[in-house]
């Protein structure tokens, strides 16, 4: 009977392949004027996919299989993961789904304009409706757990408020004060040394070099340009990443490339066995982000990484000849409180997430009223980062996620960075990472990651992956200590 | 009842949209190593499309509608075009289709290797089988007309052996002798003046300029690079063309770009009303090629075109400063017999097609035996073009078409050039083409073409389009006289 599920899964993967290629095409190549024609057909094709996904006969087969004790572990998990999708899909009536879809589409439109004009009052009624609708959905889906617990688990299997509270309390108590101390010692790291005009063709060339260094091979990948960088996996051997370029900022494209390669390498190193199955599709946000953050921060901002690569960068850009390796590495690790999450440095980043986490949690448990959330936002930014938000475009309106009803997603971003610290720590025990980075042997790091993290995809839970890679469950102290050690040293704090 | 057909047609257009994007992606971006994964899913999606296309209930509806005299002209033609597809699809059993598909796939593989090694004997048994299978298919589809008549009509509605004979006899009697005369006077046009290294970035820039000049706008188009240039229409407002570059040959990319823009402009200028319908999909090969050839040869090799554009080209490539406009235009119009059709100039091109036409016709009527067709090829090349084919890679093995069983396709290529002559003649009566080209007013030409040729797509037959555009049926004399006038003048022949 599991064969019925496997055949149906192949069918799903074919529709997903089409929709993924179409999505990539839309974000990189497709013409402006052709949008209406495409969108009408994408809606239809998404509907066809949804019809296949929610096939009632498949549901019955899954229910039967769920009672079958002879299934192996892998098939058991497959049945479980699909049954969750069915169960959630059946929680609302078709009319309710349509209503919710319409609400998110409208809210997204309104948000786009509100952000441009910094007009929170225009967006506020939609944000309120989205929170309320989400509470309703949560109740319909599972009234045994709190709404926010449910959504946190959606994005990171196994997580809940208790576990996140423990994590974010550490961020609040130990990282927030450190950020303020660092801010008082800005003189110690001079980022101006990197100021200059970086020819775009040379930037592209250097990005290509870095991809090659990271083991991102032409025969199974493609890189391109888009406004917002992203990674698309067509299949494990067809991985596409995008970046964007600024002429006066080499770091802007470079670290986005390294970040996306981290995501891409994960997808490429999934085992052949799970290609095209649900295990290749539902890797949690936290685990996925752990790999991009590992590449970007733990490896990409490492001095050993640049011992090999900085001379190559200097050859491309003459004016860097006067900047020492040390000064370069200090610059790329500088920290300073700012308003925009996506531009935040490694140290201040989790505080941006803390703000969002506390608001989401407070709204769902009723301790924060829905009115004037922008003011709540601003006061928390002041409290944790010490900054005065100048207007709502730089505050509550900055991110797209809430306009699409994605509550519970943000915490997984911070969690990913913390997972990465723990995984990096384990990696260093088994590999001479510095030596591998310095000697252009990144493939040894990829091999370790394939074995410990990438290979199984969602066949394992986040908890199981962490235990496999690090021999213990999630422990936020690796992250806290990593940040403290690094930034106290850099900013000469005792 | 026509609404059922229209809804079904929308569904078809959605699947075709997905398959077209996937096809474009495969030819431009998709990774080498991901081919197997993609191909398995493309097969499945093509099957889904085929199932929708051959829906038995739709067939019944079409049969009913075909009896309905109250249908308007447009709906009548739609029913007729779809019924033809159904009728042809029903001619063979499913097993026979699978067998034929396998044969063409295998034949294509064998051909690729045979071409590389110039080994006609390896390919010969497959070519023979393909001809024989095609005869069988033709008999099953319609035993009232000859096989070749049937295939000629497939690619160019309304054409048959009698009409092509009339056309190709003129090519044989008037163009073949002219080619030989021109070949004796090669000294008169010195193409060496264009020798040089053309920086690729500058070539790309100049190609972009030409696209803009031709009215090919960014908001509804995209251009890229691929080994074999092609045009893909996602919809009328999402047109993609590709080209390829050679550093020592500016003409190589340039005229391929102008050619593909001709195809692309046709697709872009289809009326909104027929977007996504069969009328946008089954424009005949000859009519489509007439537009690419019109752009490439009648407009793109015109001295007025270059009066505006040559100074811009000279600015990009310093060494052209010593080449006069006159010498440049003479060079790009030079003619010399050669072996490869796709690299043939305007004058020798139809003779390459004549060779293929006579072989196809002779095989289907039995007057040419199937053995040693390579020798037939070589003797015809000698007779019509005066060249000695050095080996079969430069002879019968050069084109991919026959390996896919596409018989009857080639003649439409030559026909397109001839249509273009007739259309160009009509255009010149109504527009001051030279002035428009010289003054950067190409959009007036596009407007005329939209009105006369592009707007209706396959809503009209080729015959109807020609009458609409030129007030007369196809008349090959425009082409013959255009070639004679042009080349007698260029090569000083009386």
Coordinates of N, CA, C and O in Angstrom, one line a residue, chain B residues 398-487:
Chain B
X398 N 23.8 16.7 -41.8 CA 24.0 18.0 -41.1 C 22.8 18.4 -40.3 O 22.9 19.0 -39.2
X399 N 21.5 18.1 -40.7 CA 20.4 18.6 -40.0 C 19.7 17.6 -39.1 O 19.7 16.4 -39.4
X400 N 19.2 18.1 -38.0 CA 18.5 17.2 -37.0 C 17.1 16.7 -37.5 O 16.7 15.6 -37.0
X401 N 16.5 17.4 -38.3 CA 15.0 17.2 -38.6 C 14.6 15.8 -38.9 O 13.7 15.3 -38.4
X402 N 15.3 15.2 -39.9 CA 14.9 13.9 -40.4 C 15.0 12.9 -39.2 O 14.3 11.9 -39.2
X403 N 16.0 13.0 -38.3 CA 16.1 12.1 -37.3 C 14.9 12.1 -36.3 O 14.7 11.1 -35.6
X404 N 14.1 13.1 -36.4 CA 12.9 13.2 -35.6 C 11.7 12.9 -36.4 O 10.6 13.1 -35.9
X405 N 11.9 12.4 -37.6 CA 10.8 12.1 -38.5 C 10.0 13.3 -39.1 O 8.9 13.2 -39.5
X406 N 10.7 14.5 -39.0 CA 10.0 15.7 -39.6 C 10.3 15.8 -41.1 O 11.2 16.4 -41.5
X407 N 9.4 15.1 -41.8 CA 9.4 15.2 -43.3 C 8.4 16.2 -43.8 O 7.2 16.2 -43.3
X408 N 8.8 17.1 -44.7 CA 7.8 18.1 -45.2 C 8.0 19.4 -44.5 O 7.3 20.4 -44.8
X409 N 8.9 19.5 -43.6 CA 9.2 20.7 -42.8 C 10.1 21.7 -43.6 O 9.8 22.9 -43.7
X410 N 11.2 21.1 -44.2 CA 12.1 22.0 -44.8 C 11.5 22.9 -45.9 O 11.9 24.1 -45.9
X411 N 10.6 22.4 -46.8 CA 10.1 23.3 -47.8 C 9.5 24.6 -47.3 O 9.7 25.7 -47.9
X412 N 9.0 24.5 -46.1 CA 8.3 25.7 -45.5 C 9.4 26.8 -45.2 O 9.1 28.0 -45.2
X413 N 10.6 26.4 -45.0 CA 11.7 27.4 -44.7 C 11.9 28.3 -46.0 O 12.1 29.5 -45.8
X414 N 12.0 27.6 -47.1 CA 12.2 28.4 -48.3 C 11.0 29.2 -48.7 O 11.1 30.3 -49.1
X415 N 9.9 28.6 -48.4 CA 8.6 29.3 -48.7 C 8.5 30.6 -47.9 O 8.1 31.6 -48.4
X416 N 9.0 30.5 -46.6 CA 9.0 31.7 -45.8 C 9.8 32.9 -46.4 O 9.3 34.0 -46.4
X417 N 10.9 32.6 -47.0 CA 11.7 33.6 -47.6 C 10.9 34.2 -48.8 O 11.0 35.4 -49.1
X418 N 10.2 33.3 -49.5 CA 9.5 33.8 -50.7 C 8.3 34.6 -50.3 O 8.0 35.7 -50.9
X419 N 7.6 34.2 -49.3 CA 6.5 35.0 -48.7 C 7.0 36.4 -48.3 O 6.4 37.4 -48.6
X420 N 8.2 36.4 -47.7 CA 8.7 37.6 -47.2 C 9.0 38.6 -48.4 O 8.7 39.8 -48.2
X421 N 9.4 38.1 -49.5 CA 9.6 39.0 -50.7 C 8.3 39.6 -51.1 O 8.2 40.8 -51.4
X422 N 7.3 38.8 -51.1 CA 6.0 39.3 -51.6 C 5.4 40.3 -50.6 O 4.9 41.4 -50.9
X423 N 5.6 40.1 -49.3 CA 5.1 41.0 -48.2 C 5.9 42.3 -48.2 O 5.4 43.4 -48.1
X424 N 7.2 42.1 -48.4 CA 8.1 43.3 -48.5 C 7.7 44.2 -49.6 O 7.7 45.4 -49.5
X425 N 7.4 43.6 -50.8 CA 7.0 44.3 -51.9 C 5.7 45.1 -51.6 O 5.6 46.3 -52.0
X426 N 4.8 44.5 -51.0 CA 3.5 45.2 -50.6 C 3.8 46.3 -49.6 O 3.2 47.4 -49.7
X427 N 4.6 46.0 -48.6 CA 5.0 47.0 -47.6 C 5.6 48.3 -48.3 O 5.2 49.4 -47.9
X428 N 6.4 48.1 -49.2 CA 7.1 49.2 -49.9 C 6.1 50.1 -50.6 O 6.4 51.3 -50.9
X429 N 5.0 49.5 -51.1 CA 4.0 50.3 -51.8 C 3.3 51.2 -50.8 O 2.8 52.3 -51.2
X430 N 3.2 50.8 -49.6 CA 2.4 51.6 -48.6 C 3.2 52.4 -47.7 O 2.7 53.4 -47.1
X431 N 4.5 52.0 -47.5 CA 5.3 52.8 -46.5 C 6.6 53.2 -47.2 O 7.1 52.5 -48.1
X432 N 7.2 54.3 -46.8 CA 8.5 54.7 -47.3 C 9.5 54.0 -46.4 O 10.1 54.5 -45.4
X433 N 9.7 52.7 -46.6 CA 10.5 51.8 -45.8 C 11.9 52.4 -45.6 O 12.4 52.4 -44.4
X434 N 12.6 52.8 -46.7 CA 13.9 53.3 -46.5 C 14.0 54.5 -45.5 O 14.9 54.5 -44.7
X435 N 13.1 55.4 -45.7 CA 13.1 56.5 -44.8 C 12.8 56.1 -43.3 O 13.5 56.6 -42.4
X436 N 11.9 55.2 -43.1 CA 11.6 54.7 -41.8 C 12.9 54.1 -41.1 O 13.2 54.3 -40.0
X437 N 13.6 53.3 -41.9 CA 14.8 52.6 -41.4 C 15.9 53.6 -41.1 O 16.6 53.5 -40.1
X438 N 16.0 54.6 -42.0 CA 17.1 55.6 -41.8 C 16.9 56.5 -40.6 O 17.8 57.1 -40.1
X439 N 15.6 56.7 -40.3 CA 15.3 57.7 -39.3 C 14.8 57.1 -38.0 O 14.2 57.7 -37.1
X440 N 15.2 55.8 -37.8 CA 14.9 55.2 -36.5 C 13.4 55.1 -36.2 O 13.0 55.4 -35.1
X441 N 12.6 54.8 -37.2 CA 11.2 54.7 -37.0 C 10.6 53.3 -37.3 O 9.6 53.2 -38.0
X442 N 11.3 52.4 -36.8 CA 11.0 51.0 -37.1 C 9.6 50.6 -36.6 O 8.9 49.7 -37.2
X443 N 9.1 51.4 -35.6 CA 7.8 51.0 -35.1 C 6.7 51.2 -36.1 O 5.6 50.5 -36.0
X444 N 6.9 52.1 -37.1 CA 5.9 52.2 -38.2 C 5.8 50.9 -39.0 O 4.7 50.5 -39.4
X445 N 7.0 50.3 -39.2 CA 7.0 49.0 -39.9 C 6.3 47.9 -39.0 O 5.5 47.1 -39.6
X446 N 6.6 47.9 -37.7 CA 5.9 46.9 -36.9 C 4.4 47.1 -36.9 O 3.6 46.1 -36.9
X447 N 4.0 48.4 -36.9 CA 2.5 48.6 -36.9 C 1.9 48.0 -38.2 O 0.8 47.4 -38.1
X448 N 2.6 48.3 -39.3 CA 2.0 47.8 -40.6 C 2.0 46.2 -40.5 O 1.0 45.6 -40.9
X449 N 3.0 45.6 -40.0 CA 3.1 44.2 -39.9 C 2.0 43.6 -39.0 O 1.4 42.6 -39.2
X450 N 1.8 44.3 -37.9 CA 0.7 43.9 -36.9 C -0.6 43.8 -37.7 O -1.3 42.8 -37.6
X451 N -0.9 44.9 -38.3 CA -2.2 45.1 -39.0 C -2.3 44.0 -40.1 O -3.4 43.4 -40.3
X452 N -1.3 43.8 -40.9 CA -1.4 43.0 -42.1 C -1.1 41.5 -41.9 O -1.6 40.7 -42.6
X453 N -0.2 41.2 -41.0 CA 0.3 39.8 -40.9 C 0.1 39.2 -39.5 O -0.4 38.1 -39.3
X454 N 0.5 40.0 -38.4 CA 0.7 39.4 -37.1 C -0.7 39.2 -36.4 O -0.9 38.2 -35.7
X455 N -1.5 40.2 -36.5 CA -2.6 40.3 -35.6 C -3.5 39.0 -35.4 O -3.9 38.6 -34.3
X456 N -3.8 38.4 -36.6 CA -4.7 37.3 -36.5 C -4.2 35.9 -36.2 O -4.9 35.0 -36.0
X457 N -2.8 35.8 -36.3 CA -2.3 34.5 -36.0 C -2.8 33.4 -36.9 O -3.0 33.7 -38.1
X458 N -3.2 32.3 -36.4 CA -3.7 31.2 -37.2 C -5.2 31.2 -37.4 O -5.8 30.3 -37.8
X459 N -5.8 32.4 -37.0 CA -7.2 32.6 -37.2 C -7.4 32.6 -38.8 O -8.5 32.2 -39.3
X460 N -6.4 33.1 -39.5 CA -6.5 33.0 -40.9 C -5.5 32.0 -41.4 O -4.5 31.6 -40.8
X461 N -5.8 31.4 -42.6 CA -4.9 30.5 -43.3 C -3.8 31.3 -43.9 O -3.9 32.5 -44.1
X462 N -2.7 30.6 -44.3 CA -1.6 31.4 -44.9 C -2.1 32.1 -46.2 O -1.7 33.2 -46.4
X463 N -2.9 31.4 -46.9 CA -3.5 32.1 -48.1 C -4.2 33.3 -47.8 O -4.0 34.4 -48.4
X464 N -5.1 33.3 -46.7 CA -5.8 34.5 -46.3 C -4.9 35.6 -45.9 O -5.1 36.8 -46.1
X465 N -3.8 35.2 -45.1 CA -2.9 36.2 -44.6 C -2.2 36.9 -45.8 O -2.1 38.2 -45.9
X466 N -1.8 36.1 -46.8 CA -1.1 36.7 -47.9 C -2.0 37.7 -48.7 O -1.6 38.8 -49.1
X467 N -3.3 37.3 -48.9 CA -4.2 38.1 -49.6 C -4.5 39.4 -48.8 O -4.5 40.5 -49.3
X468 N -4.6 39.3 -47.5 CA -4.8 40.4 -46.6 C -3.6 41.4 -46.7 O -3.8 42.6 -46.8
X469 N -2.4 40.8 -46.7 CA -1.2 41.7 -46.7 C -0.8 42.2 -48.0 O -0.3 43.3 -48.2
X470 N -1.1 41.4 -49.1 CA -0.5 41.8 -50.4 C -1.5 41.8 -51.5 O -1.2 42.1 -52.7
X471 N -2.8 41.6 -51.2 CA -3.9 41.6 -52.2 C -3.7 40.5 -53.3 O -4.4 40.6 -54.3
X472 N -2.9 39.5 -53.1 CA -2.9 38.4 -54.0 C -2.4 37.1 -53.3 O -1.9 37.2 -52.2
X473 N -2.7 36.0 -54.0 CA -2.2 34.8 -53.5 C -0.7 34.7 -53.6 O -0.1 35.5 -54.2
X474 N -0.2 33.6 -53.1 CA 1.3 33.4 -53.1 C 1.8 33.5 -54.6 O 1.2 32.8 -55.4
X475 N 2.8 34.3 -54.8 CA 3.3 34.4 -56.2 C 4.9 34.4 -56.0 O 5.5 35.4 -55.6
X476 N 5.5 33.3 -56.4 CA 6.9 33.1 -56.2 C 7.8 34.1 -57.0 O 9.0 34.2 -56.7
X477 N 7.2 34.8 -58.0 CA 8.0 35.6 -58.8 C 8.6 36.8 -58.0 O 9.6 37.3 -58.4
X478 N 7.9 37.2 -57.0 CA 8.5 38.3 -56.2 C 9.9 38.0 -55.6 O 10.8 38.7 -55.6
X479 N 9.9 36.7 -55.2 CA 11.2 36.2 -54.6 C 12.2 36.1 -55.7 O 13.4 36.5 -55.5
X480 N 11.9 35.4 -56.8 CA 12.8 35.2 -57.8 C 13.4 36.5 -58.3 O 14.6 36.7 -58.5
X481 N 12.5 37.5 -58.5 CA 12.9 38.8 -59.1 C 13.8 39.5 -58.1 O 14.7 40.2 -58.4
X482 N 13.4 39.4 -56.8 CA 14.1 40.1 -55.8 C 15.6 39.6 -55.7 O 16.5 40.4 -55.7
X483 N 15.7 38.3 -55.8 CA 17.1 37.7 -55.7 C 17.9 38.0 -57.0 O 19.0 38.4 -56.9
X484 N 17.2 37.9 -58.1 CA 17.9 38.3 -59.4 C 18.3 39.7 -59.4 O 19.5 40.0 -59.7
X485 N 17.4 40.6 -59.1 CA 17.8 42.0 -59.1 C 18.9 42.3 -58.2 O 19.9 43.0 -58.6
X486 N 18.8 41.8 -57.0 CA 19.8 42.2 -55.9 C 21.2 41.6 -56.3 O 22.2 42.3 -56.3
X487 N 21.2 40.3 -56.7 CA 22.5 39.7 -56.8 C 23.2 40.0 -58.2 O 24.4 40.0 -58.3

